Short mmCIF file of C-alpha atoms in Angstrom, two decimals:
data_model
loop_
_atom_site.label_atom_id
_atom_site.label_comp_id
_atom_site.label_asym_id
_atom_site.label_seq_id
_atom_site.Cartn_x
_atom_site.Cartn_y
_atom_site.Cartn_z
CA MET A 1 -8.18 -13.71 0.92
CA ASP A 2 -11.52 -14.00 -0.83
CA GLN A 3 -10.89 -14.02 -4.60
CA LYS A 4 -14.00 -11.95 -5.45
CA ILE A 5 -13.04 -9.20 -3.00
CA GLU A 6 -9.46 -9.23 -4.28
CA GLU A 7 -10.69 -8.76 -7.86
CA LYS A 8 -12.90 -5.84 -6.80
CA ILE A 9 -9.98 -4.18 -4.99
CA LYS A 10 -7.76 -4.75 -8.02
CA GLU A 11 -10.38 -3.17 -10.32
CA ALA A 12 -10.74 -0.17 -8.01
CA VAL A 13 -7.02 0.53 -7.69
CA GLN A 14 -5.90 0.06 -11.28
CA PRO A 15 -7.06 3.46 -12.59
CA LEU A 16 -5.67 5.21 -9.51
CA LEU A 17 -2.28 3.54 -9.84
CA LYS A 18 -2.12 4.33 -13.54
CA LYS A 19 -2.91 7.98 -12.72
CA GLY A 20 -0.15 8.15 -10.09
CA ARG A 21 3.58 7.78 -10.70
CA PRO A 22 4.68 6.01 -13.86
CA GLY A 23 5.17 2.31 -13.15
CA ASP A 24 3.07 2.10 -9.98
CA TRP A 25 0.59 -0.41 -11.47
CA GLY A 26 3.39 -2.83 -12.39
CA HIS A 27 5.12 -2.22 -9.06
CA THR A 28 1.92 -3.04 -7.20
CA LEU A 29 1.35 -6.30 -9.08
CA ARG A 30 4.94 -7.37 -8.35
CA ALA A 31 4.62 -6.36 -4.68
CA VAL A 32 1.48 -8.50 -4.37
CA LYS A 33 3.41 -11.48 -5.82
CA TYR A 34 6.22 -10.92 -3.31
CA GLY A 35 3.63 -10.59 -0.57
CA ARG A 36 2.15 -13.98 -1.40
CA ILE A 37 5.60 -15.59 -1.23
CA LEU A 38 6.36 -13.92 2.09
CA LEU A 39 3.00 -15.00 3.50
CA GLU A 40 3.80 -18.62 2.62
CA LYS A 41 7.25 -18.45 4.22
CA GLU A 42 6.69 -16.16 7.21
CA GLY A 43 3.01 -16.19 8.12
CA GLY A 44 0.95 -13.05 8.45
CA ASP A 45 -2.67 -12.42 7.57
CA PRO A 46 -3.46 -12.45 3.83
CA ARG A 47 -6.69 -10.53 4.57
CA ILE A 48 -4.44 -7.63 5.57
CA VAL A 49 -1.33 -8.10 3.44
CA ILE A 50 -2.92 -8.56 0.00
CA PRO A 51 -5.42 -5.65 0.15
CA ALA A 52 -2.80 -3.35 1.69
CA LEU A 53 -0.33 -4.14 -1.08
CA TYR A 54 -2.90 -3.36 -3.77
CA LEU A 55 -3.85 -0.11 -2.02
CA HIS A 56 -0.54 1.14 -0.59
CA ASP A 57 0.51 3.51 -3.40
CA THR A 58 -2.90 4.76 -4.54
CA GLY A 59 -2.24 8.07 -2.76
CA TRP A 60 0.17 9.10 -5.52
CA SER A 61 -2.94 9.67 -7.66
CA ARG A 62 -3.78 12.71 -5.51
CA VAL A 63 -0.27 14.17 -5.14
CA ASN A 64 1.99 16.36 -7.25
CA TYR A 65 5.17 14.32 -6.90
CA ASP A 66 7.70 16.62 -8.57
CA ASP A 67 9.53 17.13 -5.26
CA PHE A 68 9.79 13.35 -4.85
CA TYR A 69 11.82 12.98 -8.04
CA LYS A 70 13.98 16.02 -7.24
CA ALA A 71 14.99 14.66 -3.82
CA ARG A 72 17.95 12.35 -3.28
CA PRO A 73 16.84 8.69 -3.28
CA GLY A 74 17.38 8.25 0.46
CA LYS A 75 15.35 11.37 1.26
CA ARG A 76 12.33 10.92 -0.99
CA MET A 77 9.91 9.81 1.73
CA GLU A 78 10.80 12.94 3.69
CA THR A 79 9.38 15.12 0.92
CA TYR A 80 5.93 16.64 1.13
CA SER A 81 4.60 14.32 -1.57
CA GLY A 82 6.26 11.29 0.03
CA ARG A 83 4.38 11.90 3.28
CA GLN A 84 1.16 12.96 1.56
CA HIS A 85 0.91 9.84 -0.61
CA MET A 86 0.70 7.74 2.57
CA LYS A 87 -2.00 9.99 4.04
CA PHE A 88 -4.06 10.01 0.85
CA GLY A 89 -3.45 6.29 0.29
CA ALA A 90 -4.89 5.56 3.73
CA GLU A 91 -7.96 7.68 2.92
CA ILE A 92 -8.45 5.94 -0.43
CA ALA A 93 -8.02 2.52 1.19
CA GLN A 94 -10.69 3.36 3.73
CA GLU A 95 -13.07 4.57 1.01
CA ILE A 96 -12.59 1.49 -1.16
CA LEU A 97 -12.72 -1.06 1.65
CA ARG A 98 -15.80 0.52 3.20
CA SER A 99 -17.54 0.55 -0.17
CA LEU A 100 -16.85 -3.19 -0.40
CA ARG A 101 -18.09 -3.70 3.18
CA TYR A 102 -14.74 -5.18 4.12
CA ASN A 103 -14.31 -6.26 7.73
CA THR A 104 -14.10 -3.10 9.86
CA ARG A 105 -11.31 -4.34 12.15
CA LEU A 106 -9.20 -5.45 9.19
CA THR A 107 -9.89 -2.18 7.37
CA GLU A 108 -8.66 -0.18 10.37
CA ARG A 109 -5.40 -2.16 10.47
CA ILE A 110 -4.87 -1.82 6.71
CA VAL A 111 -5.50 1.94 6.84
CA LYS A 112 -3.05 2.36 9.74
CA ILE A 113 -0.34 0.38 7.93
CA ILE A 114 -0.78 2.27 4.66
CA SER A 115 -0.56 5.60 6.51
CA ILE A 116 3.03 4.70 7.56
CA HIS A 117 4.04 2.02 5.04
CA ASP A 118 7.23 3.78 3.89
CA LEU A 119 8.46 4.60 7.40
CA PRO A 120 10.41 1.54 8.59
CA GLU A 121 10.82 2.65 12.21
CA GLU A 122 7.07 3.17 12.54
CA ILE A 123 6.18 -0.07 10.74
CA PHE A 124 8.53 -2.14 12.90
CA ALA A 125 7.24 -0.42 16.07
CA LEU A 126 3.82 -1.93 15.35
CA ASN A 127 5.34 -5.35 16.08
CA ASP A 128 2.93 -6.82 13.52
CA ILE A 129 4.13 -9.49 11.09
CA SER A 130 1.57 -8.45 8.47
CA ALA A 131 2.80 -4.84 8.54
CA THR A 132 6.39 -6.02 8.24
CA LEU A 133 5.52 -8.25 5.27
CA ILE A 134 3.84 -5.33 3.50
CA PHE A 135 6.94 -3.20 4.03
CA GLU A 136 9.22 -6.02 2.83
CA ALA A 137 7.15 -6.84 -0.26
CA ASP A 138 7.05 -3.17 -1.22
CA ARG A 139 10.82 -2.80 -0.81
CA LEU A 140 11.61 -6.04 -2.64
CA ASP A 141 10.38 -4.42 -5.84
#
């Protein structure tokens, strides 16, 4: 992963993550650290994993997430806001990556993964090690 591009992604997501749910900025930084460890141990493409981990929860910045906190922990991703944060996160990821002129093919994969990143059955159905590592790094935190 190109360090300059990573810094630009990090700069772009920080205000969005701080606007979203409390703790999302710290969660994201920890998920990126876990992602790096998983990449070393299991493979995957850092050009997909690292940007996706920075971008995966940015959609919470556009969602009223009251229903998320009211739902039982095992049912939170089934809430309206749980589903919407993935949709909006994918849109934000596309906007940011396009503005940085990130590789189009990689952007498409990142956007797809973010749009389903909290849905394990859909992530695993992709049969894509990078998608699985993103899911794992997110859940490790």
